[in-house]
Amino acid sequence: MSQAVFYHAGCPICVDAEQVVLRYLDESKITTEIVHLGTVRNRIEEAESAGVQSVPALVIDGNVYHINYGASLEDVKKG
């Protein structure tokens, strides 16, 4: 089974993207973890190491997919 992490910062674009992504991912093929970087700030470095440059972003098996544009990771770091 594939692993996915959906990183976001809670902005309206991120929340909308989260809902759409979760609706379309096949739960029998992929496990998805939702990480709100605005509230779980200790995971920002992890997202950065995975290649996330902006949120919302979906990382599936090490591949980063940037979805729309809510905020840069640099803006998220600033809080």
mmCIF file of N, CA and C in Angstrom:
data_model
loop_
_atom_site.group_PDB
_atom_site.id
_atom_site.type_symbol
_atom_site.label_atom_id
_atom_site.label_comp_id
_atom_site.label_asym_id
_atom_site.label_seq_id
_atom_site.Cartn_x
_atom_site.Cartn_y
_atom_site.Cartn_z
ATOM 1 N N MET A 1 0.841 -1.179 0.000
ATOM 2 C CA MET A 1 0.000 0.000 0.000
ATOM 3 C C MET A 1 0.884 1.240 0.000
ATOM 4 N N SER A 2 0.511 2.244 -0.759
ATOM 5 C CA SER A 2 1.267 3.488 -0.836
ATOM 6 C C SER A 2 0.962 4.383 0.355
ATOM 7 N N GLN A 3 1.937 5.232 0.667
ATOM 8 C CA GLN A 3 1.817 6.200 1.751
ATOM 9 C C GLN A 3 1.744 7.592 1.140
ATOM 10 N N ALA A 4 0.865 8.421 1.674
ATOM 11 C CA ALA A 4 0.768 9.811 1.239
ATOM 12 C C ALA A 4 0.701 10.707 2.462
ATOM 13 N N VAL A 5 1.271 11.900 2.316
ATOM 14 C CA VAL A 5 1.146 12.927 3.349
ATOM 15 C C VAL A 5 0.653 14.185 2.652
ATOM 16 N N PHE A 6 -0.445 14.731 3.147
ATOM 17 C CA PHE A 6 -1.002 15.964 2.611
ATOM 18 C C PHE A 6 -0.638 17.081 3.580
ATOM 19 N N TYR A 7 0.239 17.988 3.144
ATOM 20 C CA TYR A 7 0.672 19.112 3.977
ATOM 21 C C TYR A 7 -0.149 20.343 3.614
ATOM 22 N N HIS A 8 -0.611 21.044 4.636
ATOM 23 C CA HIS A 8 -1.312 22.303 4.387
ATOM 24 C C HIS A 8 -1.135 23.226 5.582
ATOM 25 N N ALA A 9 -1.636 24.463 5.432
ATOM 26 C CA ALA A 9 -1.476 25.448 6.495
ATOM 27 C C ALA A 9 -2.812 25.989 6.993
ATOM 28 N N GLY A 10 -3.905 25.368 6.584
ATOM 29 C CA GLY A 10 -5.205 25.769 7.092
ATOM 30 C C GLY A 10 -5.905 26.877 6.332
ATOM 31 N N CYS A 11 -5.288 27.400 5.283
ATOM 32 C CA CYS A 11 -5.914 28.466 4.504
ATOM 33 C C CYS A 11 -7.093 27.890 3.705
ATOM 34 N N PRO A 12 -8.012 28.738 3.236
ATOM 35 C CA PRO A 12 -9.167 28.235 2.489
ATOM 36 C C PRO A 12 -8.786 27.388 1.266
ATOM 37 N N ILE A 13 -7.741 27.767 0.555
ATOM 38 C CA ILE A 13 -7.296 26.980 -0.600
ATOM 39 C C ILE A 13 -6.846 25.603 -0.141
ATOM 40 N N CYS A 14 -6.108 25.549 0.972
ATOM 41 C CA CYS A 14 -5.620 24.271 1.500
ATOM 42 C C CYS A 14 -6.759 23.368 1.945
ATOM 43 N N VAL A 15 -7.715 23.938 2.645
ATOM 44 C CA VAL A 15 -8.837 23.149 3.161
ATOM 45 C C VAL A 15 -9.654 22.593 1.999
ATOM 46 N N ASP A 16 -9.898 23.404 0.987
ATOM 47 C CA ASP A 16 -10.638 22.946 -0.191
ATOM 48 C C ASP A 16 -9.880 21.828 -0.897
ATOM 49 N N ALA A 17 -8.583 22.018 -1.087
ATOM 50 C CA ALA A 17 -7.767 20.989 -1.747
ATOM 51 C C ALA A 17 -7.765 19.698 -0.940
ATOM 52 N N GLU A 18 -7.692 19.803 0.371
ATOM 53 C CA GLU A 18 -7.714 18.612 1.229
ATOM 54 C C GLU A 18 -8.991 17.811 0.998
ATOM 55 N N GLN A 19 -10.115 18.489 0.981
ATOM 56 C CA GLN A 19 -11.399 17.811 0.788
ATOM 57 C C GLN A 19 -11.447 17.105 -0.564
ATOM 58 N N VAL A 20 -10.998 17.779 -1.612
ATOM 59 C CA VAL A 20 -11.024 17.199 -2.956
ATOM 60 C C VAL A 20 -10.084 16.005 -3.050
ATOM 61 N N VAL A 21 -8.865 16.165 -2.545
ATOM 62 C CA VAL A 21 -7.872 15.087 -2.616
ATOM 63 C C VAL A 21 -8.364 13.854 -1.862
ATOM 64 N N LEU A 22 -8.848 14.041 -0.651
ATOM 65 C CA LEU A 22 -9.318 12.899 0.134
ATOM 66 C C LEU A 22 -10.494 12.191 -0.526
ATOM 67 N N ARG A 23 -11.330 12.951 -1.189
ATOM 68 C CA ARG A 23 -12.494 12.370 -1.860
ATOM 69 C C ARG A 23 -12.073 11.446 -3.002
ATOM 70 N N TYR A 24 -10.973 11.766 -3.676
ATOM 71 C CA TYR A 24 -10.594 11.026 -4.874
ATOM 72 C C TYR A 24 -9.510 9.968 -4.680
ATOM 73 N N LEU A 25 -8.817 9.994 -3.561
ATOM 74 C CA LEU A 25 -7.803 8.960 -3.335
ATOM 75 C C LEU A 25 -8.474 7.647 -2.926
ATOM 76 N N ASP A 26 -8.027 6.567 -3.498
ATOM 77 C CA ASP A 26 -8.584 5.247 -3.220
ATOM 78 C C ASP A 26 -7.981 4.709 -1.926
ATOM 79 N N GLU A 27 -8.782 4.667 -0.874
ATOM 80 C CA GLU A 27 -8.302 4.236 0.441
ATOM 81 C C GLU A 27 -7.850 2.782 0.466
ATOM 82 N N SER A 28 -8.236 1.994 -0.521
ATOM 83 C CA SER A 28 -7.778 0.605 -0.571
ATOM 84 C C SER A 28 -6.372 0.501 -1.146
ATOM 85 N N LYS A 29 -5.872 1.618 -1.724
ATOM 86 C CA LYS A 29 -4.547 1.607 -2.344
ATOM 87 C C LYS A 29 -3.549 2.550 -1.677
ATOM 88 N N ILE A 30 -4.059 3.492 -0.889
ATOM 89 C CA ILE A 30 -3.172 4.509 -0.317
ATOM 90 C C ILE A 30 -3.644 4.919 1.080
ATOM 91 N N THR A 31 -2.693 5.105 1.972
ATOM 92 C CA THR A 31 -2.958 5.618 3.311
ATOM 93 C C THR A 31 -2.516 7.070 3.322
ATOM 94 N N THR A 32 -3.401 7.966 3.718
ATOM 95 C CA THR A 32 -3.102 9.395 3.678
ATOM 96 C C THR A 32 -3.103 9.990 5.078
ATOM 97 N N GLU A 33 -2.027 10.699 5.385
ATOM 98 C CA GLU A 33 -1.921 11.435 6.648
ATOM 99 C C GLU A 33 -2.071 12.916 6.330
ATOM 100 N N ILE A 34 -2.879 13.611 7.089
ATOM 101 C CA ILE A 34 -3.065 15.052 6.922
ATOM 102 C C ILE A 34 -2.202 15.763 7.964
ATOM 103 N N VAL A 35 -1.363 16.686 7.499
ATOM 104 C CA VAL A 35 -0.485 17.430 8.405
ATOM 105 C C VAL A 35 -0.747 18.927 8.233
ATOM 106 N N HIS A 36 -1.293 19.541 9.264
ATOM 107 C CA HIS A 36 -1.575 20.985 9.283
ATOM 108 C C HIS A 36 -0.335 21.668 9.854
ATOM 109 N N LEU A 37 0.467 22.244 8.988
ATOM 110 C CA LEU A 37 1.747 22.828 9.410
ATOM 111 C C LEU A 37 1.576 24.074 10.275
ATOM 112 N N GLY A 38 0.399 24.662 10.264
ATOM 113 C CA GLY A 38 0.140 25.811 11.132
ATOM 114 C C GLY A 38 0.018 25.405 12.592
ATOM 115 N N THR A 39 -0.415 24.167 12.832
ATOM 116 C CA THR A 39 -0.589 23.701 14.206
ATOM 117 C C THR A 39 0.465 22.680 14.617
ATOM 118 N N VAL A 40 1.084 22.027 13.652
ATOM 119 C CA VAL A 40 2.121 21.025 13.945
ATOM 120 C C VAL A 40 3.432 21.547 13.329
ATOM 121 N N ARG A 41 3.904 22.629 13.908
ATOM 122 C CA ARG A 41 5.044 23.348 13.337
ATOM 123 C C ARG A 41 6.334 22.523 13.340
ATOM 124 N N ASN A 42 6.431 21.543 14.216
ATOM 125 C CA ASN A 42 7.642 20.721 14.274
ATOM 126 C C ASN A 42 7.774 19.810 13.050
ATOM 127 N N ARG A 43 6.779 19.791 12.170
ATOM 128 C CA ARG A 43 6.855 18.967 10.963
ATOM 129 C C ARG A 43 7.218 19.776 9.724
ATOM 130 N N ILE A 44 7.447 21.085 9.881
ATOM 131 C CA ILE A 44 7.821 21.929 8.741
ATOM 132 C C ILE A 44 9.129 21.453 8.125
ATOM 133 N N GLU A 45 10.108 21.137 8.951
ATOM 134 C CA GLU A 45 11.400 20.661 8.443
ATOM 135 C C GLU A 45 11.226 19.364 7.649
ATOM 136 N N GLU A 46 10.370 18.479 8.137
ATOM 137 C CA GLU A 46 10.075 17.225 7.432
ATOM 138 C C GLU A 46 9.505 17.511 6.039
ATOM 139 N N ALA A 47 8.558 18.442 5.975
ATOM 140 C CA ALA A 47 7.951 18.808 4.691
ATOM 141 C C ALA A 47 9.009 19.378 3.749
ATOM 142 N N GLU A 48 9.841 20.241 4.283
ATOM 143 C CA GLU A 48 10.913 20.849 3.497
ATOM 144 C C GLU A 48 11.869 19.780 2.972
ATOM 145 N N SER A 49 12.240 18.830 3.813
ATOM 146 C CA SER A 49 13.138 17.743 3.402
ATOM 147 C C SER A 49 12.510 16.866 2.328
ATOM 148 N N ALA A 50 11.177 16.753 2.351
ATOM 149 C CA ALA A 50 10.471 15.951 1.350
ATOM 150 C C ALA A 50 10.392 16.667 0.002
ATOM 151 N N GLY A 51 10.718 17.980 -0.012
ATOM 152 C CA GLY A 51 10.684 18.739 -1.260
ATOM 153 C C GLY A 51 9.512 19.683 -1.389
ATOM 154 N N VAL A 52 8.720 19.808 -0.326
ATOM 155 C CA VAL A 52 7.574 20.715 -0.357
ATOM 156 C C VAL A 52 8.079 22.154 -0.372
ATOM 157 N N GLN A 53 7.578 22.938 -1.332
ATOM 158 C CA GLN A 53 7.963 24.344 -1.445
ATOM 159 C C GLN A 53 6.812 25.284 -1.139
ATOM 160 N N SER A 54 5.590 24.766 -1.305
ATOM 161 C CA SER A 54 4.399 25.549 -1.001
ATOM 162 C C SER A 54 3.295 24.588 -0.589
ATOM 163 N N VAL A 55 2.294 25.145 0.076
ATOM 164 C CA VAL A 55 1.153 24.333 0.483
ATOM 165 C C VAL A 55 -0.100 24.875 -0.189
ATOM 166 N N PRO A 56 -1.041 24.011 -0.468
ATOM 167 C CA PRO A 56 -1.106 22.603 -0.169
ATOM 168 C C PRO A 56 -0.206 21.776 -1.078
ATOM 169 N N ALA A 57 0.293 20.675 -0.517
ATOM 170 C CA ALA A 57 1.133 19.757 -1.275
ATOM 171 C C ALA A 57 0.848 18.334 -0.816
ATOM 172 N N LEU A 58 0.911 17.432 -1.761
ATOM 173 C CA LEU A 58 0.691 16.024 -1.488
ATOM 174 C C LEU A 58 1.976 15.280 -1.829
ATOM 175 N N VAL A 59 2.485 14.495 -0.880
ATOM 176 C CA VAL A 59 3.682 13.694 -1.108
ATOM 177 C C VAL A 59 3.235 12.231 -1.117
ATOM 178 N N ILE A 60 3.441 11.580 -2.250
ATOM 179 C CA ILE A 60 3.077 10.167 -2.388
ATOM 180 C C ILE A 60 4.335 9.384 -2.727
ATOM 181 N N ASP A 61 4.674 8.457 -1.862
ATOM 182 C CA ASP A 61 5.859 7.616 -2.062
ATOM 183 C C ASP A 61 7.092 8.433 -2.465
ATOM 184 N N GLY A 62 7.284 9.569 -1.803
ATOM 185 C CA GLY A 62 8.460 10.399 -2.033
ATOM 186 C C GLY A 62 8.344 11.394 -3.172
ATOM 187 N N ASN A 63 7.244 11.387 -3.912
ATOM 188 C CA ASN A 63 7.029 12.333 -5.010
ATOM 189 C C ASN A 63 6.129 13.466 -4.526
ATOM 190 N N VAL A 64 6.552 14.713 -4.774
ATOM 191 C CA VAL A 64 5.813 15.885 -4.306
ATOM 192 C C VAL A 64 4.921 16.428 -5.417
ATOM 193 N N TYR A 65 3.669 16.663 -5.066
ATOM 194 C CA TYR A 65 2.705 17.256 -5.990
ATOM 195 C C TYR A 65 2.162 18.522 -5.342
ATOM 196 N N HIS A 66 2.544 19.670 -5.900
ATOM 197 C CA HIS A 66 2.053 20.944 -5.381
ATOM 198 C C HIS A 66 0.686 21.208 -6.012
ATOM 199 N N ILE A 67 -0.288 21.510 -5.173
ATOM 200 C CA ILE A 67 -1.667 21.666 -5.606
ATOM 201 C C ILE A 67 -2.066 23.125 -5.402
ATOM 202 N N ASN A 68 -2.426 23.791 -6.515
ATOM 203 C CA ASN A 68 -2.830 25.182 -6.429
ATOM 204 C C ASN A 68 -1.728 25.963 -5.713
ATOM 205 N N TYR A 69 -2.046 27.039 -5.036
ATOM 206 C CA TYR A 69 -1.030 27.770 -4.282
ATOM 207 C C TYR A 69 -1.720 28.501 -3.144
ATOM 208 N N GLY A 70 -1.432 28.073 -1.930
ATOM 209 C CA GLY A 70 -1.982 28.725 -0.748
ATOM 210 C C GLY A 70 -0.958 29.619 -0.089
ATOM 211 N N ALA A 71 0.249 29.071 0.142
ATOM 212 C CA ALA A 71 1.326 29.826 0.782
ATOM 213 C C ALA A 71 2.648 29.121 0.534
ATOM 214 N N SER A 72 3.704 29.904 0.479
ATOM 215 C CA SER A 72 5.029 29.306 0.361
ATOM 216 C C SER A 72 5.400 28.697 1.708
ATOM 217 N N LEU A 73 6.297 27.734 1.683
ATOM 218 C CA LEU A 73 6.752 27.132 2.937
ATOM 219 C C LEU A 73 7.475 28.187 3.785
ATOM 220 N N GLU A 74 8.139 29.122 3.137
ATOM 221 C CA GLU A 74 8.811 30.212 3.863
ATOM 222 C C GLU A 74 7.796 31.040 4.644
ATOM 223 N N ASP A 75 6.626 31.319 4.039
ATOM 224 C CA ASP A 75 5.573 32.064 4.742
ATOM 225 C C ASP A 75 5.030 31.258 5.918
ATOM 226 N N VAL A 76 4.897 29.960 5.744
ATOM 227 C CA VAL A 76 4.406 29.099 6.818
ATOM 228 C C VAL A 76 5.381 29.117 7.991
ATOM 229 N N LYS A 77 6.675 29.110 7.681
ATOM 230 C CA LYS A 77 7.707 29.145 8.734
ATOM 231 C C LYS A 77 7.591 30.406 9.582
ATOM 232 N N LYS A 78 7.270 31.517 8.937
ATOM 233 C CA LYS A 78 7.169 32.796 9.642
ATOM 234 C C LYS A 78 5.952 32.828 10.571
ATOM 235 N N GLY A 79 4.978 31.958 10.260
ATOM 236 C CA GLY A 79 3.808 31.859 11.134
ATOM 237 C C GLY A 79 2.784 32.850 10.782
#
